[in-house]
Coordinates of C-alpha atoms and ligand atoms in Angstrom, one line a residue:
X30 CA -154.5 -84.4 11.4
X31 CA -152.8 -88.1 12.0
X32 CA -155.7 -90.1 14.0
X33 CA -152.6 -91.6 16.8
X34 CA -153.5 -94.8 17.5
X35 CA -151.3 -95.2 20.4
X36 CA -153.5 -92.8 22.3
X37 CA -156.3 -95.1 22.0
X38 CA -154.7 -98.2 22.6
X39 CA -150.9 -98.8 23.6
X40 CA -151.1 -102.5 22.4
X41 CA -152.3 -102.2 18.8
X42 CA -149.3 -103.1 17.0
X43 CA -150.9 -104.1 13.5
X44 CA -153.4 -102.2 11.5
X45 CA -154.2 -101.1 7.7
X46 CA -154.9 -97.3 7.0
X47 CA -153.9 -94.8 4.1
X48 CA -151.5 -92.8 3.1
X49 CA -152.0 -88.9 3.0
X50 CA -149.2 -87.3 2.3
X51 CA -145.8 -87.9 1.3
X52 CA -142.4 -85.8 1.8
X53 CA -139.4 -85.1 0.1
X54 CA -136.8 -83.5 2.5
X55 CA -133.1 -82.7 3.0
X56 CA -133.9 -85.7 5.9
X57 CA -135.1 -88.0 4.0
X58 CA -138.6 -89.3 2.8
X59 CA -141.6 -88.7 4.8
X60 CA -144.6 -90.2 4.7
X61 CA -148.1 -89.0 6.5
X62 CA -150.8 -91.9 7.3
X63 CA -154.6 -91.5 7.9
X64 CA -153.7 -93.5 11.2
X65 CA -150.4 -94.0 13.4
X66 CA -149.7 -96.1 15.9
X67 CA -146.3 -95.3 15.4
X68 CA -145.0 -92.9 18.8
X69 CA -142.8 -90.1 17.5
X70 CA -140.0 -88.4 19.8
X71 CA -141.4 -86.8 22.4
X72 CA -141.9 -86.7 26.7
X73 CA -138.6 -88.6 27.1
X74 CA -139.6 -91.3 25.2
X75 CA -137.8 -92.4 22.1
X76 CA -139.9 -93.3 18.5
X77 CA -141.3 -96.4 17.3
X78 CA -139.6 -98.1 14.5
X79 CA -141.2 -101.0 12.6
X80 CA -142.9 -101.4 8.8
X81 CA -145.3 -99.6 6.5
X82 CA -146.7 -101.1 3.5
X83 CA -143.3 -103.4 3.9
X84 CA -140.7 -100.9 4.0
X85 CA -138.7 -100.0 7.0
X86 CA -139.8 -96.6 9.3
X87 CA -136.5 -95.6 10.5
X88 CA -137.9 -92.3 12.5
X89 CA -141.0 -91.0 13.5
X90 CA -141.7 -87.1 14.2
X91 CA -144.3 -85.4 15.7
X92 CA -145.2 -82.2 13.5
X93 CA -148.2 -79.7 14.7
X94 CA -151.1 -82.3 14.2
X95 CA -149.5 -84.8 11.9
X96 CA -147.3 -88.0 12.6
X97 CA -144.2 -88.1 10.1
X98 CA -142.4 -91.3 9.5
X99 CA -139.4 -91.3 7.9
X100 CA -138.6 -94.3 5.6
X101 CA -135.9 -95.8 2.9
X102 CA -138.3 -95.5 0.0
X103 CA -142.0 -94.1 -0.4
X104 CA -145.0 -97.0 -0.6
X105 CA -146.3 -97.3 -4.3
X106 CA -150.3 -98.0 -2.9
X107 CA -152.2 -96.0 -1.3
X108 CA -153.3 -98.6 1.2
X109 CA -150.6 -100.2 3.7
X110 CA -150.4 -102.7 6.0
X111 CA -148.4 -101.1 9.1
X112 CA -146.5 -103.0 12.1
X113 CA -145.0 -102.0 15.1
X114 CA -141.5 -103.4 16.5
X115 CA -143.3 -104.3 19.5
X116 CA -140.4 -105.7 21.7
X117 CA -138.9 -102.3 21.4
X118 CA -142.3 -100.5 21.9
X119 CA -143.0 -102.6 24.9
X120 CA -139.7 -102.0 26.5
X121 CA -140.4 -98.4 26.4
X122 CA -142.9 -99.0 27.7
X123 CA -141.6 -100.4 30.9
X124 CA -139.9 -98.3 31.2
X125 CA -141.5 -95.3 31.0
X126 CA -144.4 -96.5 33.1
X127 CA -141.6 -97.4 35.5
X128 CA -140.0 -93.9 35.5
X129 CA -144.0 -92.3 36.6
X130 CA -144.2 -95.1 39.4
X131 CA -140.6 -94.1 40.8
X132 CA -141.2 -90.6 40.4
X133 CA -144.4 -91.0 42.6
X134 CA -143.0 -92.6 45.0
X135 CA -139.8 -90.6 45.2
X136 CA -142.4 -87.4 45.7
X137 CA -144.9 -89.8 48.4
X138 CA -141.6 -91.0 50.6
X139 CA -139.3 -88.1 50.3
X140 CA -140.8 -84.7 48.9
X141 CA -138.7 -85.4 46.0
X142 CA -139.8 -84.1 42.4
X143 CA -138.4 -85.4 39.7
X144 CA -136.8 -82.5 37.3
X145 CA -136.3 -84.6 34.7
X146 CA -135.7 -88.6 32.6
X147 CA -133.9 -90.2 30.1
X148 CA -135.1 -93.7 28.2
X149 CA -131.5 -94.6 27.2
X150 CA -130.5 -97.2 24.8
X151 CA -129.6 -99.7 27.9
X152 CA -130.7 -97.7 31.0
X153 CA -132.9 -94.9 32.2
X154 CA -132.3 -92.3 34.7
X155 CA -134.1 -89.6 36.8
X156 CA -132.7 -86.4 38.5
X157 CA -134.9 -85.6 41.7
X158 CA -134.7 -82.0 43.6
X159 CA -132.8 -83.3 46.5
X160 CA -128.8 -82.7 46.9
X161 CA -129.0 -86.4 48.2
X162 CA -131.0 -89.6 49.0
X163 CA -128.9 -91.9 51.8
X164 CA -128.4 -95.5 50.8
X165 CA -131.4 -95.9 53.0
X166 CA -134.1 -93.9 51.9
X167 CA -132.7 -95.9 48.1
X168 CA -133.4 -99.0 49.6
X169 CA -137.1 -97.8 50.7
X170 CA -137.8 -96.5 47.8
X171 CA -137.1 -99.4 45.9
X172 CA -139.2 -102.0 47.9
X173 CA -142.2 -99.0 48.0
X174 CA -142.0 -99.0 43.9
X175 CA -142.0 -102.9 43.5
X176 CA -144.6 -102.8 46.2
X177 CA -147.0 -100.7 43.8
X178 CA -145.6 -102.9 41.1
X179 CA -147.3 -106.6 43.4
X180 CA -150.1 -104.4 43.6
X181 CA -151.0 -104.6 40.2
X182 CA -152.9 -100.9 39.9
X183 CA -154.3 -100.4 36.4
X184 CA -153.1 -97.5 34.5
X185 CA -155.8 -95.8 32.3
X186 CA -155.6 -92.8 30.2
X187 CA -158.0 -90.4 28.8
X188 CA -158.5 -86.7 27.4
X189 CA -160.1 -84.1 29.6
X190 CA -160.5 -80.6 29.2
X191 CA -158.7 -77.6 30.6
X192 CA -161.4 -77.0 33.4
X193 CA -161.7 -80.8 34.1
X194 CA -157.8 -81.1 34.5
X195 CA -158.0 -78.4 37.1
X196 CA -160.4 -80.3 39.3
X197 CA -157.9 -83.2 39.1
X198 CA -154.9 -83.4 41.6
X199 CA -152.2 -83.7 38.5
X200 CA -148.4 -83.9 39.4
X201 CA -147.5 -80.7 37.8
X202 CA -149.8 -78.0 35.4
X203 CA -150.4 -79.5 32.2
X204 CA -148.6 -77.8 29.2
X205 CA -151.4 -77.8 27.1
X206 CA -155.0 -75.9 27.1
X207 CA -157.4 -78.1 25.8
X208 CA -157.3 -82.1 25.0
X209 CA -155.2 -82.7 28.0
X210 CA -153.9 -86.4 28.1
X211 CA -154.1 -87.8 31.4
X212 CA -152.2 -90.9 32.7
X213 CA -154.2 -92.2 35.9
X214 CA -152.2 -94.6 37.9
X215 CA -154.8 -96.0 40.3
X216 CA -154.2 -95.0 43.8
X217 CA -151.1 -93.8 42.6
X218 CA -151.4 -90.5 40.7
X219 CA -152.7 -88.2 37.8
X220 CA -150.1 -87.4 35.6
X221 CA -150.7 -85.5 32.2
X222 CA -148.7 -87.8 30.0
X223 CA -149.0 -88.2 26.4
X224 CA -146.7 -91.1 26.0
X225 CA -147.4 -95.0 26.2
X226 CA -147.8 -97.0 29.2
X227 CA -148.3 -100.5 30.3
X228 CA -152.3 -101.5 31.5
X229 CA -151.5 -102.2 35.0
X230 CA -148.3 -101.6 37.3
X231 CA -147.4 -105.5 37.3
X232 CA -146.1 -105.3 33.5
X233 CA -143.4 -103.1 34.7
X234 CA -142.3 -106.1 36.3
X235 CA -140.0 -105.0 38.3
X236 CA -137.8 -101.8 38.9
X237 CA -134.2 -102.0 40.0
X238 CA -131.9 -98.6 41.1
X239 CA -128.3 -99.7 39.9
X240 CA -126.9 -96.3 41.5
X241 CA -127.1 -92.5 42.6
X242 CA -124.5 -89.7 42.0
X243 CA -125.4 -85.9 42.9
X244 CA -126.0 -84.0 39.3
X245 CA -126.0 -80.0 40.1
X246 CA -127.7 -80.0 43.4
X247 CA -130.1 -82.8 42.1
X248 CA -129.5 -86.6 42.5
X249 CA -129.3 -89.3 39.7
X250 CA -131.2 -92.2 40.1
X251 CA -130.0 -95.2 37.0
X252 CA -132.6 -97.8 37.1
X253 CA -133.8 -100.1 34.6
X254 CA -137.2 -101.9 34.5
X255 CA -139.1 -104.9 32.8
X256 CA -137.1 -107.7 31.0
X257 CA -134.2 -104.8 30.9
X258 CA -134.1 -105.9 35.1
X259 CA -134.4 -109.4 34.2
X260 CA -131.6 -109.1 32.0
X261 CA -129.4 -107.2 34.3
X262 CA -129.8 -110.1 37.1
X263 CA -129.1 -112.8 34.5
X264 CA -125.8 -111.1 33.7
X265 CA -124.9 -109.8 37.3
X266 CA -125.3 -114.0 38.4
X267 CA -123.5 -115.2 35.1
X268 CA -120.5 -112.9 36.3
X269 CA -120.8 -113.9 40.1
X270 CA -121.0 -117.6 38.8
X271 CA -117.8 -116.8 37.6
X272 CA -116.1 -115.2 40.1
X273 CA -117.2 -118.0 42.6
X274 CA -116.0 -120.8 40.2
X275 CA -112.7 -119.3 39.4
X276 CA -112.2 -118.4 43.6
X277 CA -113.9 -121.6 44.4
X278 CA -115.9 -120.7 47.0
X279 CA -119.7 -119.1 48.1
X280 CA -121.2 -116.0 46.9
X281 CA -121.2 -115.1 50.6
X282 CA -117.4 -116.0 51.1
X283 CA -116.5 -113.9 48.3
X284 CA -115.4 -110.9 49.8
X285 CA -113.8 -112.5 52.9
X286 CA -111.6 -114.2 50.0
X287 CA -110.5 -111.2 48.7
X288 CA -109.3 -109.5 51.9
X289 CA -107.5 -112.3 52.4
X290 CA -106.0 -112.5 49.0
X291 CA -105.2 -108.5 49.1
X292 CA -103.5 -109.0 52.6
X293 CA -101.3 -112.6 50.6
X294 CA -100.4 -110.0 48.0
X295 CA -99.3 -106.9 49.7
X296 CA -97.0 -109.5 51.7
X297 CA -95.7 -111.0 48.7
X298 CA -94.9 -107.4 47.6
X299 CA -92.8 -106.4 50.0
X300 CA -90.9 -110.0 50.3
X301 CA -90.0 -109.3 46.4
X302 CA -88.8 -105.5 47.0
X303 CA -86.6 -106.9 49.9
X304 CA -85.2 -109.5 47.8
X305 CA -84.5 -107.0 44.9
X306 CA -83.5 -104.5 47.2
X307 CA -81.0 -107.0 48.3
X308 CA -79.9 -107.9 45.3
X309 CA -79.2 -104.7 43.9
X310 CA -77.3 -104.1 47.3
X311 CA -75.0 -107.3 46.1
X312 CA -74.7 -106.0 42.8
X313 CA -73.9 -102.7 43.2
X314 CA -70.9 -104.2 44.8
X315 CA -69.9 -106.2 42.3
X316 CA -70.0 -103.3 39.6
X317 CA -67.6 -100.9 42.1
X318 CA -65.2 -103.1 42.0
X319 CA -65.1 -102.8 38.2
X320 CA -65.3 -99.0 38.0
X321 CA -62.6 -97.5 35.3
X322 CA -61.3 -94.4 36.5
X323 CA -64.6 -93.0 38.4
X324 CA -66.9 -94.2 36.1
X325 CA -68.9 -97.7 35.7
X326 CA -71.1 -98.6 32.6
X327 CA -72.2 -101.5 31.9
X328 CA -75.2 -102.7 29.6
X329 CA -77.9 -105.1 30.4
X330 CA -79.8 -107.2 27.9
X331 CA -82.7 -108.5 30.7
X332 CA -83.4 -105.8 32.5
X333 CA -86.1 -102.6 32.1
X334 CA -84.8 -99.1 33.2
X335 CA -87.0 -99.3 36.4
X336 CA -84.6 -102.2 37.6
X337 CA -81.7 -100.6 36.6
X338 CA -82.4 -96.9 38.2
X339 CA -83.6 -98.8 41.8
X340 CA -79.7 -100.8 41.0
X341 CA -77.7 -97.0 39.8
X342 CA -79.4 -95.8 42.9
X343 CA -77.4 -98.5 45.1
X344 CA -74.4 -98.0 43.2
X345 CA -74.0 -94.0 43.7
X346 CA -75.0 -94.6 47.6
X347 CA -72.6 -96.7 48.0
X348 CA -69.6 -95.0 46.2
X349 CA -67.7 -92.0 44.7
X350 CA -69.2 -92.6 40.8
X351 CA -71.0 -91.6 38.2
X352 CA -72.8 -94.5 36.6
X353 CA -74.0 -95.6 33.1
X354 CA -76.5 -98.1 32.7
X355 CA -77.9 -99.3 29.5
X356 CA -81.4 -101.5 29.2
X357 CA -81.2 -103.3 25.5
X358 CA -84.7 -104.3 26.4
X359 CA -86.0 -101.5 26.5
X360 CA -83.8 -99.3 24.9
X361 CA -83.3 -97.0 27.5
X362 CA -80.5 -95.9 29.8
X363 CA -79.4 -94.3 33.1
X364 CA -76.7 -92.0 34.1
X365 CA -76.1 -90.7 37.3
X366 CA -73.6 -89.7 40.1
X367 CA -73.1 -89.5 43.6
X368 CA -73.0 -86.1 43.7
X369 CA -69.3 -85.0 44.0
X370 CA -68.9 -84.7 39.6
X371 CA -68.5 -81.2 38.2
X372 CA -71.2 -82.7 35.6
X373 CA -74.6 -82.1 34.8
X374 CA -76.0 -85.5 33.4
X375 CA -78.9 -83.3 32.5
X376 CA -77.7 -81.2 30.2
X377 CA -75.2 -83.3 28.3
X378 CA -77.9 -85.7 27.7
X379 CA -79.6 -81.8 26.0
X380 CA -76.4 -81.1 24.0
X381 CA -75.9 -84.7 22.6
X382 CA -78.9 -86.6 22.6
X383 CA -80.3 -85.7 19.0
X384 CA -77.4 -86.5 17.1
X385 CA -78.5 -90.4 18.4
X386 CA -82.3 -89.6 17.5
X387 CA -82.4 -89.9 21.6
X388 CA -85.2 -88.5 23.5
X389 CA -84.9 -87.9 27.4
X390 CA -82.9 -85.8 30.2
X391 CA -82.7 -84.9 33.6
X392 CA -81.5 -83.2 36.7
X393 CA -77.6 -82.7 37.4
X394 CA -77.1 -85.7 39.7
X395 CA -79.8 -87.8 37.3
X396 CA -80.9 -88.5 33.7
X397 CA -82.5 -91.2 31.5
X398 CA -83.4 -91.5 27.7
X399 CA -85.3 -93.6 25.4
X400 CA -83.5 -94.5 22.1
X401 CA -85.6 -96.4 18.8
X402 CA -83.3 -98.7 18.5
X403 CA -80.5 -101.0 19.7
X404 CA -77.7 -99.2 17.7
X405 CA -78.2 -96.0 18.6
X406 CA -78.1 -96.7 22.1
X407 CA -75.5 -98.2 21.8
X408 CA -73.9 -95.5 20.1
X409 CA -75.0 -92.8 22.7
X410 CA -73.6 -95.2 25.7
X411 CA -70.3 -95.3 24.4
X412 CA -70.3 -91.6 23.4
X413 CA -71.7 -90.8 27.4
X414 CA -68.6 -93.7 28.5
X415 CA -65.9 -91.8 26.7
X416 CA -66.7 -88.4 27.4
X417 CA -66.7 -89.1 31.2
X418 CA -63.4 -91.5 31.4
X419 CA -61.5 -89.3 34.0
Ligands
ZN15 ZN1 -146.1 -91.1 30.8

């Protein structure tokens, strides 16, 4: 049975013990120590990493009584020097002590139980048993949980036994018989816990909610305590420097400046489609006055196949046509017709597209293609041209 240090004292990060046991698995190499400090997988909170006897410890499992850690290569004495990578420990936790303080106050202000949390790589969450949580009882919660956190409670933990845990007013049944861990907030709660914890609530720091979404009749809660906060505010302010800089103006300004930027665009936009609209109008006229028996094509070399459909559009409402348009920047072409053609542009671009490598097609009145190259569309625009001469 591994002695786990962590149970006695969540701070010990160096000490010097034996090694017991050591594994070869399909996994990888195991070792077993007298004593581990090391926190294996387990309540929601991910494993330790750090060094034994100076090698790496790249997992760390939990196995009936023993701790296994999983490292590159075995130690060659007997005796090691062990080492926790505290800055990750210590952020875990934050956080976890973070996730019982919400949680209790989630269950204080609103009757909601949380049903279950995730320590992620860069945030944590909790679902609570409540369809929803307005942007209201949010707020409260998060000035009630930094509240706890000003109020500095210490956290303690100890083993009891089965009848002793009864006596206490735990958070939920404990899943163990005997030995059962408990995690004593003070003037907070009794939580049977068996993970690590900060001393007192001010080492969370703080706690921040980022957001809420509903999750199966449960809500969501992302939040993110400790320096993982701090960081999250130094980044939030580095992109709102930004944003003020570049729009040259106050944080509080900002969204008055973009309301008035939107409005700026959306009347630019419709200045540019009634100019273009006009223009097509102009142009349109231009090319009926060169149609060749029925038919006008003509081939662009600086325009895409949006500006030339809104331009064929123009052209077939304002005359007896059928119209082929050819975009050598893109590739691409247009035919169409006013209507009044026994022709379906549709299916001749089916029949003879693939001889040109073309892809595309259409309705009878309407159809576009895409060629690879230059060549071919020019091949299938003259092949379209003569086929339709009347
Ligand atoms: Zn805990």
């Amino acid at each position: 049975m591994t002695r786990r240090l962590y149970f006695e004292d969540a701070y010990l990060t160096c000490w010097v013990t034996q090694v017991k046991n050591k594994l070869e698995r399909d996994e990888g190499k195991f070792v077993v120590l007298e004593e581990s400090a090391f926190y294996p997988d387990g309540g929601g909170q991910p494993h330790d990493t750090g060094m034994l006897g100076g090698i790496q410890v790249l997992d760390v499992i939990s196995e009936e009584d023993e701790v296994l850690h999983r490292v590159e290569r075995f130690p060659e004495t007997k005796e090691v020097a062990c080492e926790i990578n505290w800055p990750r420990r210590f952020d875990h936790m934050q956080q976890h002590s973070g996730q019982h303080l919400l949680s209790a106050v989630c269950r204080d202000l609103y009757d909601a139980t949380t049903t279950s949390f995730h320590l992620g790589a860069d945030y944590c969450t909790i679902d609570v048993d409540k369809p929803e949580l307005s942007p209201e009882q949010l707020a409260a919660i998060e000035q009630e949980v930094n509240c706890h956190i000003y109020l500095n409670h210490r956290i303690v933990s100890y083993f009891v036994s089965a009848e002793e845990a009864e006596r206490l007013p735990l958070v939920k049944p404990p899943k163990v018989t005997e030995h059962v861990r408990i995690v004593e907030m003070e003037d907070v709660e009794y939580n049977g816990c068996g993970g690590t914890h900060v001393a007192s609530t001010g080492s969370i720091g703080m706690i921040k909610l980022l957001k809420s979404e509903k999750q199966k009749g449960c809500t969501r809660i992302t939040f993110k305590s400790g320096y993982r906060a701090l960081t999250e505010f130094q980044e939030q302010q580095r992109v709102l420097s930004q944003l003020t800089a570049r729009l040259k103006t106050g944080r509080n300004e900002l969204i008055d400046r973009l309301d008035r930027w939107e409005e700026e665009q959306k009347r630019l936009q419709a200045e540019v489609s009634e100019l273009k609209q006009r223009e097509d109008r102009h142009e349109a006229r231009e090319l009926l006055t060169k149609q060749e028996s029925g038919m006008i094509a003509a081939r662009y070399t600086d325009k895409s196949l949006t500006q030339l459909q809104n331009l064929a559009n123009e052209v077939v409402a304002q005359g007896e046509v059928m119209v082929l348009l050819a975009s050598e920047l893109e590739n691409k072409l247009i035919f169409a017709h006013s209507g009044s053609f026994p022709v379906s542009c549709g299916a001749f671009f089916k029949e003879h597209l693939p001889a040109y490598q073309g892809k595309g097609g259409g309705s009878n009145k309407q159809a576009q293609a895409g060629f690879a190259n230059t060549e071919d569309l020019l091949a299938f625009f003259e092949h379209t041209r003569q086929a339709h001469l009347g």
